[in-house]
Coordinates of C-alpha atoms in Angstrom, one line a residue:
Chain A
X1 CA 0.0 0.0 0.0
X2 CA 1.3 3.5 -0.8
X3 CA 2.4 5.9 1.8
X4 CA -0.6 7.3 3.6
X5 CA -2.8 4.5 2.4
X6 CA -3.9 3.7 5.9
X7 CA -4.7 7.3 6.8
X8 CA -8.1 8.5 7.9
X9 CA -9.0 12.1 8.7
X10 CA -10.1 13.5 12.1
X11 CA -12.8 15.9 11.0
X12 CA -14.1 16.8 14.5
X13 CA -13.5 16.1 18.2
X14 CA -15.6 16.8 21.3
X15 CA -15.7 16.1 25.0
X16 CA -18.0 16.5 27.9
X17 CA -16.1 17.7 31.0
X18 CA -14.9 15.0 33.4
X19 CA -16.3 15.0 36.9
X20 CA -18.6 13.1 39.2
X21 CA -21.8 14.5 37.8
X22 CA -24.1 11.6 38.7
X23 CA -26.1 11.8 35.5
X24 CA -27.0 9.2 32.9
X25 CA -23.9 8.4 30.7
X26 CA -26.0 8.9 27.6
X27 CA -26.3 12.6 28.3
X28 CA -22.5 13.0 28.4
X29 CA -22.1 10.9 25.2
X30 CA -24.6 13.0 23.3
X31 CA -23.0 16.3 24.4
X32 CA -19.6 15.1 23.3
X33 CA -21.0 13.8 20.0
X34 CA -22.7 17.1 19.3
X35 CA -19.5 19.0 20.0
X36 CA -17.6 16.7 17.6
X37 CA -20.2 17.0 14.9
X38 CA -20.3 20.7 15.2
X39 CA -16.5 20.9 15.2
X40 CA -16.5 18.7 12.0
X41 CA -19.2 20.7 10.4
X42 CA -21.0 17.5 9.6
X43 CA -24.7 17.0 9.9
X44 CA -25.7 14.1 12.2
X45 CA -28.0 12.8 9.5
X46 CA -24.9 12.3 7.2
X47 CA -23.1 10.0 9.7
X48 CA -23.0 6.5 8.1
X49 CA -21.5 4.5 10.9
X50 CA -21.4 4.9 14.7
X51 CA -18.9 3.1 16.8
X52 CA -19.5 3.0 20.6
X53 CA -17.2 2.2 23.5
X54 CA -19.2 0.1 25.9
X55 CA -19.7 0.8 29.6
X56 CA -20.4 -2.3 31.7
X57 CA -21.6 -0.4 34.7
X58 CA -24.8 1.1 33.2
X59 CA -26.9 -1.9 32.3
X60 CA -28.0 -2.9 28.9
X61 CA -27.8 0.5 27.3
X62 CA -24.1 0.5 28.1
X63 CA -23.5 -2.9 26.4
X64 CA -25.1 -1.6 23.2
X65 CA -23.6 1.9 23.5
X66 CA -23.4 2.6 19.8
X67 CA -27.1 2.0 19.3
X68 CA -27.9 3.8 22.5
X69 CA -26.1 7.0 21.3
X70 CA -27.6 6.7 17.9
X71 CA -31.1 6.5 19.3
X72 CA -30.4 9.4 21.6
X73 CA -29.1 11.5 18.7
X74 CA -32.2 10.5 16.7
X75 CA -32.3 7.4 14.5
X76 CA -30.6 8.2 11.2
X77 CA -30.2 4.7 9.8
X78 CA -26.5 4.5 10.5
X79 CA -24.8 1.1 10.9
X80 CA -23.5 0.6 14.5
X81 CA -21.0 -1.5 16.4
X82 CA -20.2 -1.5 20.1
X83 CA -16.9 -2.6 21.4
X84 CA -15.7 -3.7 24.8
X85 CA -12.0 -3.9 25.6
X86 CA -11.9 -2.5 29.1
X87 CA -9.6 0.6 29.1
X88 CA -8.9 0.1 25.5
X89 CA -12.6 0.1 24.5
X90 CA -12.5 3.6 23.0
X91 CA -9.7 2.8 20.6
X92 CA -11.2 -0.6 19.7
X93 CA -14.3 1.4 18.7
X94 CA -12.2 3.9 16.8
X95 CA -10.4 1.0 15.0
X96 CA -13.8 -0.4 13.9
X97 CA -14.8 2.9 12.4
X98 CA -11.4 3.3 10.7
X99 CA -11.6 -0.2 9.2
X100 CA -15.1 0.6 7.8
X101 CA -13.7 3.8 6.2
X102 CA -10.5 2.2 4.9
X103 CA -12.5 -0.7 3.4
X104 CA -14.5 1.9 1.5
X105 CA -17.8 0.8 3.1
X106 CA -18.5 4.2 4.6
X107 CA -17.1 7.7 4.2
X108 CA -17.8 9.3 7.5
X109 CA -18.2 7.8 11.0
X110 CA -18.8 8.9 14.6
X111 CA -16.9 7.3 17.5
X112 CA -18.3 7.9 21.1
X113 CA -17.5 6.7 24.6
X114 CA -19.1 7.7 27.8
X115 CA -19.3 6.5 31.4
X116 CA -21.0 7.1 34.7
X117 CA -18.8 5.6 37.5
X118 CA -19.5 4.5 41.1
X119 CA -17.4 5.7 44.0
X120 CA -14.2 4.1 45.2
X121 CA -12.3 1.1 43.7
X122 CA -13.5 -0.3 40.5
X123 CA -15.1 -3.6 41.7
X124 CA -15.9 -6.8 39.8
X125 CA -19.3 -7.7 38.6
X126 CA -21.5 -8.5 41.6
X127 CA -22.8 -12.0 42.7
X128 CA -21.0 -15.3 43.2
X129 CA -18.8 -15.7 40.1
X130 CA -16.1 -18.3 40.9
X131 CA -15.4 -18.9 37.2
X132 CA -14.5 -15.2 36.6
X133 CA -10.8 -14.4 37.2
X134 CA -11.8 -10.8 37.7
X135 CA -14.1 -11.8 40.6
X136 CA -11.6 -14.3 42.0
X137 CA -8.6 -12.0 42.2
X138 CA -10.6 -9.8 44.6
X139 CA -11.9 -12.8 46.6
X140 CA -8.7 -14.9 46.9
X141 CA -6.0 -12.2 46.8
X142 CA -7.6 -8.8 47.5
X143 CA -5.8 -7.8 44.3
X144 CA -7.3 -4.4 43.5
X145 CA -6.2 -2.5 40.4
X146 CA -3.8 -0.4 42.5
X147 CA -2.2 -3.7 43.7
X148 CA -1.0 -4.3 40.2
X149 CA 0.1 -0.7 39.7
X150 CA 2.1 -1.0 42.9
X151 CA 3.9 -4.2 41.9
X152 CA 5.2 -2.4 38.8
X153 CA 6.2 0.7 40.9
X154 CA 8.1 -1.4 43.4
X155 CA 10.1 -3.0 40.6
X156 CA 11.2 0.5 39.4
X157 CA 12.5 1.2 42.9
X158 CA 14.3 -2.2 43.4
X159 CA 15.6 -2.5 39.8
X160 CA 16.3 1.0 38.6
X161 CA 16.7 3.0 41.8
X162 CA 13.6 5.1 41.4
X163 CA 12.5 7.0 44.4
X164 CA 9.0 7.8 45.7
X165 CA 9.8 11.4 45.0
X166 CA 10.3 10.5 41.3
X167 CA 6.8 9.1 41.3
X168 CA 5.4 12.1 43.1
X169 CA 7.1 14.4 40.5
X170 CA 4.9 12.8 37.8
X171 CA 1.8 14.0 39.7
X172 CA 3.3 17.4 40.2
X173 CA 4.0 17.7 36.5
X174 CA 0.7 16.4 35.3
X175 CA -1.3 18.6 37.8
X176 CA 0.6 21.6 36.3
X177 CA -0.2 20.5 32.8
X178 CA -3.9 20.2 33.4
X179 CA -4.4 23.4 35.4
X180 CA -6.1 25.2 32.5
X181 CA -7.7 22.3 30.8
X182 CA -11.5 23.0 30.7
X183 CA -12.3 19.3 30.4
X184 CA -10.2 18.2 33.4
X185 CA -11.9 17.2 36.7
X186 CA -9.0 18.2 38.9
X187 CA -7.5 21.6 38.2
X188 CA -5.3 22.2 41.2
X189 CA -1.6 22.5 41.6
X190 CA 0.1 19.8 43.9
X191 CA 3.5 20.0 45.5
X192 CA 5.8 17.1 46.3
X193 CA 4.9 17.6 49.9
X194 CA 1.2 17.2 49.1
X195 CA 1.9 13.9 47.5
X196 CA 4.3 12.8 50.2
X197 CA 1.6 13.5 52.8
X198 CA -1.3 11.8 51.2
X199 CA -2.2 8.3 52.6
X200 CA -0.5 5.2 51.3
X201 CA -3.0 3.0 49.3
X202 CA -0.8 0.3 47.9
X203 CA 2.8 0.7 49.0
X204 CA 4.8 2.6 47.5
X205 CA 1.9 4.4 45.9
X206 CA -0.1 7.1 47.6
X207 CA -3.7 8.3 47.2
X208 CA -2.6 11.3 45.0
X209 CA -0.7 9.0 42.7
X210 CA -3.5 6.7 41.7
X211 CA -6.2 7.8 39.3
X212 CA -9.7 8.2 40.4
X213 CA -12.8 7.1 38.4
X214 CA -14.8 9.8 36.7
X215 CA -17.9 10.5 34.6
X216 CA -17.1 11.8 31.2
X217 CA -17.4 11.5 27.4
X218 CA -15.4 11.9 24.3
X219 CA -16.3 11.7 20.6
X220 CA -14.5 11.9 17.3
X221 CA -15.8 12.3 13.7
X222 CA -13.6 10.3 11.3
X223 CA -13.7 10.3 7.5
X224 CA -11.8 9.1 4.5
X225 CA -9.1 11.5 3.3
X226 CA -11.0 12.1 0.1
X227 CA -14.2 13.0 2.0
X228 CA -12.2 15.4 4.2
X229 CA -10.8 17.1 1.1
X230 CA -14.1 17.6 -0.7
X231 CA -16.0 18.3 2.5
X232 CA -13.7 20.4 4.6
X233 CA -10.8 21.4 2.4
X234 CA -7.5 22.3 4.0
X235 CA -5.4 19.6 5.6
X236 CA -7.1 17.9 8.5
X237 CA -5.2 16.0 11.2
X238 CA -4.8 12.5 10.1
X239 CA -4.7 9.2 12.0
X240 CA -1.6 7.5 10.8
X241 CA -1.8 4.3 12.8
X242 CA -4.0 2.4 15.2
X243 CA -2.6 -0.5 17.2
X244 CA -5.0 -2.9 19.0
X245 CA -2.5 -5.8 19.3
X246 CA -2.8 -8.5 22.0
X247 CA 0.2 -10.1 23.7
X248 CA 2.4 -12.7 22.1
X249 CA 2.9 -16.0 24.0
X250 CA 4.4 -16.3 26.5
X251 CA 3.5 -13.0 28.2
X252 CA 5.7 -12.9 31.2
X253 CA 4.5 -9.7 32.9
X254 CA 1.8 -10.2 35.5
X255 CA -1.3 -8.2 34.4
X256 CA -4.8 -7.5 35.6
X257 CA -6.8 -9.5 36.3
X258 CA -4.5 -12.6 36.1
X259 CA -3.3 -14.8 38.9
X260 CA -0.2 -15.8 37.0
X261 CA 1.8 -15.0 33.8
X262 CA 2.3 -17.4 30.9
X263 CA 5.2 -19.9 31.4
X264 CA 8.4 -19.3 29.5
X265 CA 9.4 -23.0 30.1
X266 CA 8.7 -24.1 26.6
X267 CA 9.5 -20.9 24.6
X268 CA 11.5 -17.8 25.4
X269 CA 9.5 -14.6 26.0
X270 CA 9.1 -12.6 22.8
X271 CA 11.7 -10.0 21.9
X272 CA 9.3 -7.2 22.9
X273 CA 7.1 -7.3 25.9
X274 CA 3.4 -6.6 25.5
X275 CA 3.4 -2.9 26.2
X276 CA 6.5 -2.4 24.0
X277 CA 4.7 -4.3 21.2
X278 CA 1.6 -2.1 21.4
X279 CA 3.7 1.0 20.5
X280 CA 6.0 -0.9 18.0
X281 CA 2.9 -2.0 16.0
X282 CA 1.7 1.6 15.8
X283 CA 5.1 3.0 14.8
X284 CA 5.5 0.3 12.1
X285 CA 2.1 1.1 10.6
X286 CA 2.8 4.9 10.6
X287 CA 6.3 4.6 9.4
X288 CA 7.3 6.8 12.3
X289 CA 9.4 6.4 15.4
X290 CA 9.6 7.9 18.9
X291 CA 12.0 10.6 17.6
X292 CA 9.1 12.0 15.6
X293 CA 6.8 12.6 18.6
X294 CA 6.2 16.1 19.9
X295 CA 3.7 14.9 22.5
X296 CA 2.2 11.7 23.9
X297 CA -0.9 11.0 25.9
X298 CA -0.1 7.9 28.0
X299 CA -2.2 6.1 30.6
X300 CA -1.0 7.3 34.0
X301 CA -3.2 5.0 36.0
X302 CA -0.5 5.5 38.5
X303 CA 2.4 8.0 38.6
X304 CA 5.0 5.2 38.3
X305 CA 3.1 3.7 35.4
X306 CA 3.7 6.9 33.4
X307 CA 7.4 6.2 33.7
X308 CA 7.0 2.6 32.4
X309 CA 5.3 4.1 29.3
X310 CA 8.2 6.4 28.6
X311 CA 10.2 3.2 28.0
X312 CA 7.5 1.3 26.3
X313 CA 7.0 4.0 23.7
X314 CA 10.8 4.3 23.2
X315 CA 11.4 7.8 24.6
X316 CA 14.3 6.2 26.5
X317 CA 15.9 2.9 27.4
X318 CA 14.6 0.7 30.2
X319 CA 15.5 2.1 33.6
X320 CA 16.1 5.6 32.3
X321 CA 12.6 7.1 32.6
X322 CA 13.3 8.8 35.9
X323 CA 16.3 10.7 34.4
X324 CA 14.1 11.8 31.4
X325 CA 11.5 13.1 33.9
X326 CA 14.1 14.9 36.1
X327 CA 15.7 16.5 33.0
X328 CA 12.4 18.0 32.1
X329 CA 12.2 16.2 28.8
X330 CA 8.5 15.3 29.2
X331 CA 7.2 18.7 30.1
X332 CA 6.8 21.9 28.0
X333 CA 10.1 22.8 26.5
X334 CA 11.3 19.1 26.5
X335 CA 11.7 16.7 23.6
X336 CA 8.3 15.1 24.0
X337 CA 5.6 16.5 26.3
X338 CA 3.9 13.7 28.0
X339 CA 0.3 14.1 29.1
X340 CA -0.1 17.8 28.2
X341 CA -3.8 17.3 29.0
X342 CA -2.9 16.6 32.6
X343 CA -3.5 12.9 32.0
X344 CA -5.5 10.6 34.3
X345 CA -4.0 12.5 37.2
X346 CA -6.2 15.5 36.3
X347 CA -9.1 13.5 34.7
X348 CA -9.7 10.3 36.6
X349 CA -10.7 7.5 34.4
X350 CA -14.0 7.3 32.4
X351 CA -13.2 3.9 31.0
X352 CA -14.8 3.8 27.5
X353 CA -14.2 7.5 26.9
X354 CA -10.6 7.8 28.0
X355 CA -8.8 6.5 25.0
X356 CA -11.0 8.7 22.7
X357 CA -10.2 11.7 25.0
X358 CA -6.5 11.0 24.4
X359 CA -7.1 11.3 20.6
X360 CA -9.1 14.5 21.1
X361 CA -6.2 16.1 23.1
X362 CA -3.6 15.2 20.5
X363 CA -5.8 16.6 17.7
X364 CA -6.2 19.9 19.5
X365 CA -2.4 20.2 19.8
X366 CA -1.8 19.3 16.2
X367 CA -4.3 22.0 15.1
X368 CA -2.8 24.6 17.5
X369 CA -6.0 24.8 19.4
X370 CA -4.9 23.6 22.8
X371 CA -4.9 27.1 24.4
X372 CA -2.5 27.7 27.3
X373 CA -1.4 24.1 27.4
X374 CA -0.5 24.0 23.7
X375 CA 2.7 22.1 22.8
X376 CA 4.6 24.5 20.6
X377 CA 4.8 23.5 17.0
X378 CA 3.3 20.1 17.6
X379 CA 3.2 18.0 14.4
X380 CA 3.0 14.4 15.6
X381 CA 1.6 12.8 18.7
X382 CA 0.9 9.3 20.1
X383 CA -1.7 8.0 22.5
X384 CA -1.2 4.7 24.3
X385 CA -2.9 2.6 26.9
X386 CA -3.7 -1.0 27.8
X387 CA -7.0 -2.7 28.6
X388 CA -7.6 -5.5 31.1
X389 CA -7.4 -9.0 29.6
X390 CA -4.7 -8.2 26.9
X391 CA -6.0 -5.2 24.9
X392 CA -3.4 -2.9 23.4
X393 CA -4.5 0.6 22.4
X394 CA -2.3 3.1 20.6
X395 CA -3.0 5.8 18.0
X396 CA -0.5 8.0 16.1
X397 CA -1.7 11.3 14.6
X398 CA 0.1 13.9 12.5
X399 CA -0.6 17.1 10.7
Chain B
X1 CA -14.2 -27.0 69.4
X2 CA -11.6 -26.4 66.7
X3 CA -12.9 -24.8 63.6
X4 CA -13.2 -26.7 60.3
X5 CA -10.5 -25.8 57.7
X6 CA -11.8 -25.6 54.1
X7 CA -9.9 -24.3 51.0
X8 CA -11.5 -21.1 49.8
X9 CA -11.4 -22.6 46.3
X10 CA -11.3 -26.2 45.3
X11 CA -8.6 -27.7 43.1
X12 CA -6.2 -24.8 43.0
X13 CA -3.8 -26.0 45.8
X14 CA -3.1 -28.9 48.1
X15 CA -3.4 -28.4 51.8
X16 CA -1.3 -29.2 54.8
X17 CA 2.2 -28.4 56.0
X18 CA 3.8 -28.5 52.5
X19 CA 1.1 -27.3 50.2
X20 CA 1.6 -26.9 46.4
X21 CA -0.2 -24.9 43.8
X22 CA -2.0 -27.2 41.3
X23 CA -1.5 -26.3 37.7
X24 CA -1.3 -28.1 34.4
X25 CA 1.5 -28.9 32.0
X26 CA 1.3 -29.4 28.3
X27 CA 2.5 -33.0 27.4
X28 CA 4.3 -31.8 24.2
X29 CA 5.4 -28.3 24.9
X30 CA 6.2 -28.7 28.6
X31 CA 4.6 -25.3 29.2
X32 CA 2.9 -24.7 32.6
X33 CA -0.5 -23.1 33.3
X34 CA -2.0 -21.7 36.4
X35 CA -4.8 -21.6 37.6
X36 CA -6.0 -24.9 36.3
X37 CA -9.4 -23.4 35.6
X38 CA -9.6 -23.7 31.9
X39 CA -9.0 -27.2 30.6
X40 CA -7.0 -26.3 27.5
X41 CA -3.3 -25.7 26.8
X42 CA -2.8 -22.1 25.9
X43 CA 0.5 -22.5 24.1
X44 CA -0.1 -21.5 20.4
X45 CA 2.9 -23.5 19.4
X46 CA 1.3 -26.7 20.6
X47 CA -2.3 -26.3 19.7
X48 CA -4.6 -29.1 20.9
X49 CA -1.9 -30.9 23.0
X50 CA -2.9 -32.9 26.0
X51 CA -2.2 -31.5 29.4
X52 CA -1.8 -33.1 32.8
X53 CA -2.3 -31.9 36.3
X54 CA 0.9 -31.0 38.0
X55 CA 2.1 -29.6 41.4
X56 CA 4.0 -26.4 40.9
X57 CA 7.3 -25.5 42.6
X58 CA 6.9 -24.6 46.3
X59 CA 9.7 -22.0 46.2
X60 CA 10.5 -19.0 44.1
X61 CA 11.9 -15.5 43.9
X62 CA 10.0 -12.3 44.6
X63 CA 9.2 -10.5 41.3
X64 CA 7.5 -7.7 43.3
X65 CA 5.2 -7.0 46.2
X66 CA 2.9 -4.4 47.8
X67 CA 1.0 -3.9 51.0
X68 CA -2.6 -2.7 50.7
X69 CA -3.7 -0.2 53.3
X70 CA -7.3 0.2 52.2
X71 CA -10.1 -2.4 52.3
X72 CA -10.8 -3.8 48.8
X73 CA -14.4 -4.0 47.6
X74 CA -16.4 -7.3 47.8
X75 CA -16.0 -10.1 47.2
X76 CA -12.9 -9.7 49.3
X77 CA -13.9 -10.7 52.9
X78 CA -12.2 -8.1 55.2
X79 CA -11.9 -8.6 58.9
X80 CA -13.5 -5.8 60.9
X81 CA -11.5 -3.6 61.6
X82 CA -9.6 -4.0 58.3
X83 CA -6.1 -5.3 58.5
X84 CA -3.5 -4.3 55.8
X85 CA -2.2 -7.3 53.8
X86 CA 0.6 -7.9 51.4
X87 CA 0.3 -9.3 47.9
X88 CA 3.5 -10.8 46.4
X89 CA 4.3 -11.8 42.8
X90 CA 6.6 -14.8 42.8
X91 CA 8.7 -16.1 39.9
X92 CA 9.0 -19.9 39.9
X93 CA 12.4 -21.2 38.6
X94 CA 11.3 -24.4 36.8
X95 CA 7.9 -23.1 35.5
X96 CA 9.4 -19.7 34.5
X97 CA 6.2 -18.0 35.4
X98 CA 5.1 -15.4 38.0
X99 CA 2.3 -16.3 40.4
X100 CA 0.5 -14.0 42.8
X101 CA -0.4 -14.8 46.4
X102 CA -0.9 -13.1 49.7
X103 CA 2.2 -12.9 51.9
X104 CA 2.3 -14.4 55.4
X105 CA 4.4 -12.2 57.6
X106 CA 5.7 -8.6 57.8
X107 CA 7.6 -7.8 54.5
X108 CA 9.5 -5.0 56.2
X109 CA 10.7 -7.2 59.1
X110 CA 11.5 -9.9 56.7
X111 CA 13.6 -7.5 54.5
X112 CA 11.6 -8.5 51.5
X113 CA 12.8 -7.1 48.1
X114 CA 12.8 -8.1 44.5
X115 CA 14.7 -11.4 44.3
X116 CA 14.1 -12.6 47.9
X117 CA 13.3 -16.3 48.2
X118 CA 9.9 -17.3 49.4
X119 CA 8.0 -20.6 50.0
X120 CA 4.4 -21.7 49.8
X121 CA 2.2 -22.2 52.9
X122 CA -1.5 -22.6 53.5
X123 CA -2.9 -19.6 55.3
X124 CA -6.3 -18.4 56.6
X125 CA -7.9 -16.0 54.1
X126 CA -11.1 -15.4 56.2
X127 CA -13.2 -17.2 58.8
X128 CA -16.7 -17.4 60.2
X129 CA -18.0 -18.9 63.5
X130 CA -17.4 -22.5 62.4
X131 CA -14.9 -22.5 59.5
X132 CA -11.5 -21.2 58.5
X133 CA -11.3 -20.7 54.7
X134 CA -7.7 -21.2 53.6
X135 CA -5.7 -20.1 50.5
X136 CA -2.1 -20.5 49.3
X137 CA 0.2 -17.8 50.7
X138 CA 3.9 -17.1 50.4
X139 CA 6.3 -16.5 53.3
X140 CA 10.1 -15.9 53.7
X141 CA 11.9 -19.2 52.7
X142 CA 13.1 -21.2 55.6
X143 CA 11.2 -19.1 58.2

C-alpha cells in the first residue's frame, strides 16, 4: 500500500467535561458527539457509521452503547458497532470505524465513549462468580487494580533505583499541565509535599498517585481523506496508525486480572514485551518512530506507570525514565511533552471515553487549538494505553 | 471446638504443612499453566496438545510485592476492623512463570525485596464462626 494508504482524517473532536456529575452516561455521550459533529461541520444525518465504546456499569444501554447513542441523537439509519475492551474500548471502537472507512464501506463515522462511574475502587461484577478471574482476584487475593500498579512501581525502585519522589514528581508535572484544561476534573496544583503527605494506598503508591474514576465522554468524527478534502478542504489532522494488538505467548509480565503469567518454560519470551509491542505496531504502521513525537498521551493509572510508558514508547531505554523526567524532557520545552492534558492525574478514568479523549487532546495540539497548554509547533503525537485482559491501544496522529 | 478448615477454592492448591499450587503442564510443549481453571493448553505452538495436572514448585523469587492499606471491595472478605495485607508476585524457577499470592508475615521485618526467596504455605484468608477458609500464601523461605 502506498504511503498514507492507511490514513483517515479527524474531522471533528468533542468532549464532555470529566467529573462526578451523577447523571446518565447517555447525556454525556450526546453532548460530546454534538460537539464533535459541530467541530467537524458534519450534519448528524450524514453520519453513516457509529462506533461506541461500551460501559459495563450502566446496564443494557451501556452494552449496546453505539445503538444507545444513535437512538439518543435521533435514529438516522447509521450502521452501528459497540466494542468492549476495558480501558482500550475507545480505541477498539475507533479501529472499527477506521476499518469501515479504509474498506470503502463508509465515508464518515462517529466514535463515542461515555461513562458514569461508582465511588471508590472499580469492583468486579456482583454476585458469586467463581469462574470469573476478575471476581476471583478480589476474593482470593484482594488484588485491587492499585495492587498491580504498585507491583510495577516497586520494581522500578528495586531494579532502577527510582525514588518515591520521582513518582510524586509525575503527579506534580501532570497537575501543572492540566491546570487550565477546561475538560479536566481536577485543576489544582500539587507540590511534592502534598503527594508525600497523602495516605498510602498500595505501598509505595499514595492516594494522590492513583487515578480516580470519573464520569465523562469523548467523541471523534472520522472520514476518508477524500471525503475530508471535498468536505472540509485544508489539511485535517490524520490518524496514521491504530494498534490494538494482543500479547504474544508467553506474556511474562503479570497483568490485571490474572493470577499468573504465561510460562516461558517451553518458549522464550518474545523479543518485545506486550506494552512495547503495542507501541511498536503503531510505529510500524505509521512509518514513524519515537523521535518524531512532539507529544504523547499515556495512561497514567499511577504515577509510576507513566514512567514505564516512557520506556514502552521508546522515549528512553529501560531504567532511564526517571532521568528523562528529572531532566524536564517530558514537560513543556522538553523533547516530547507527556500528558499535556494533565493525564488521568487530572481527569480520573472514564473507561470507555478515556482512549478517545486522548485522541481529542492530541488533535487539538496538532491543530494549534490547545490554548494555554499548547505544545509549541506540535506536528505528531501518540496515544497509548492497555485494557484489562490483553488489549493494546495506541494511535499515532500527525498534521 | 476447633474450627473446620476448608480451602477457599477447590482444586487450586493442596493443603497441609507443605502445600503446592495445582497447575497443568502441556504434554508436548512442557509449558505450565495456572490456575487450572480452563482445561486447555494455551501454548499457540502446541495447539490441541494434551495436558496433565501438576504440582508447581513450592519455592520462588519475589518479582514484586505491595502492602494494601485500604479495604478492597467485595467479594474480598475483610476482617473488621480492616487489617493491611501484602500481595506478592513470585517467579517460579522451573515453571518460569510469575504467580500472585498473599504474603504471610511482615515484609519489612523480613527484609523483602525483588529477588528474595519465598516458599508456599497454607494460610487463613477469612473465617466465620465455624470455619476457617484457607488459601495459598507465600512466606520468607526457611522461616
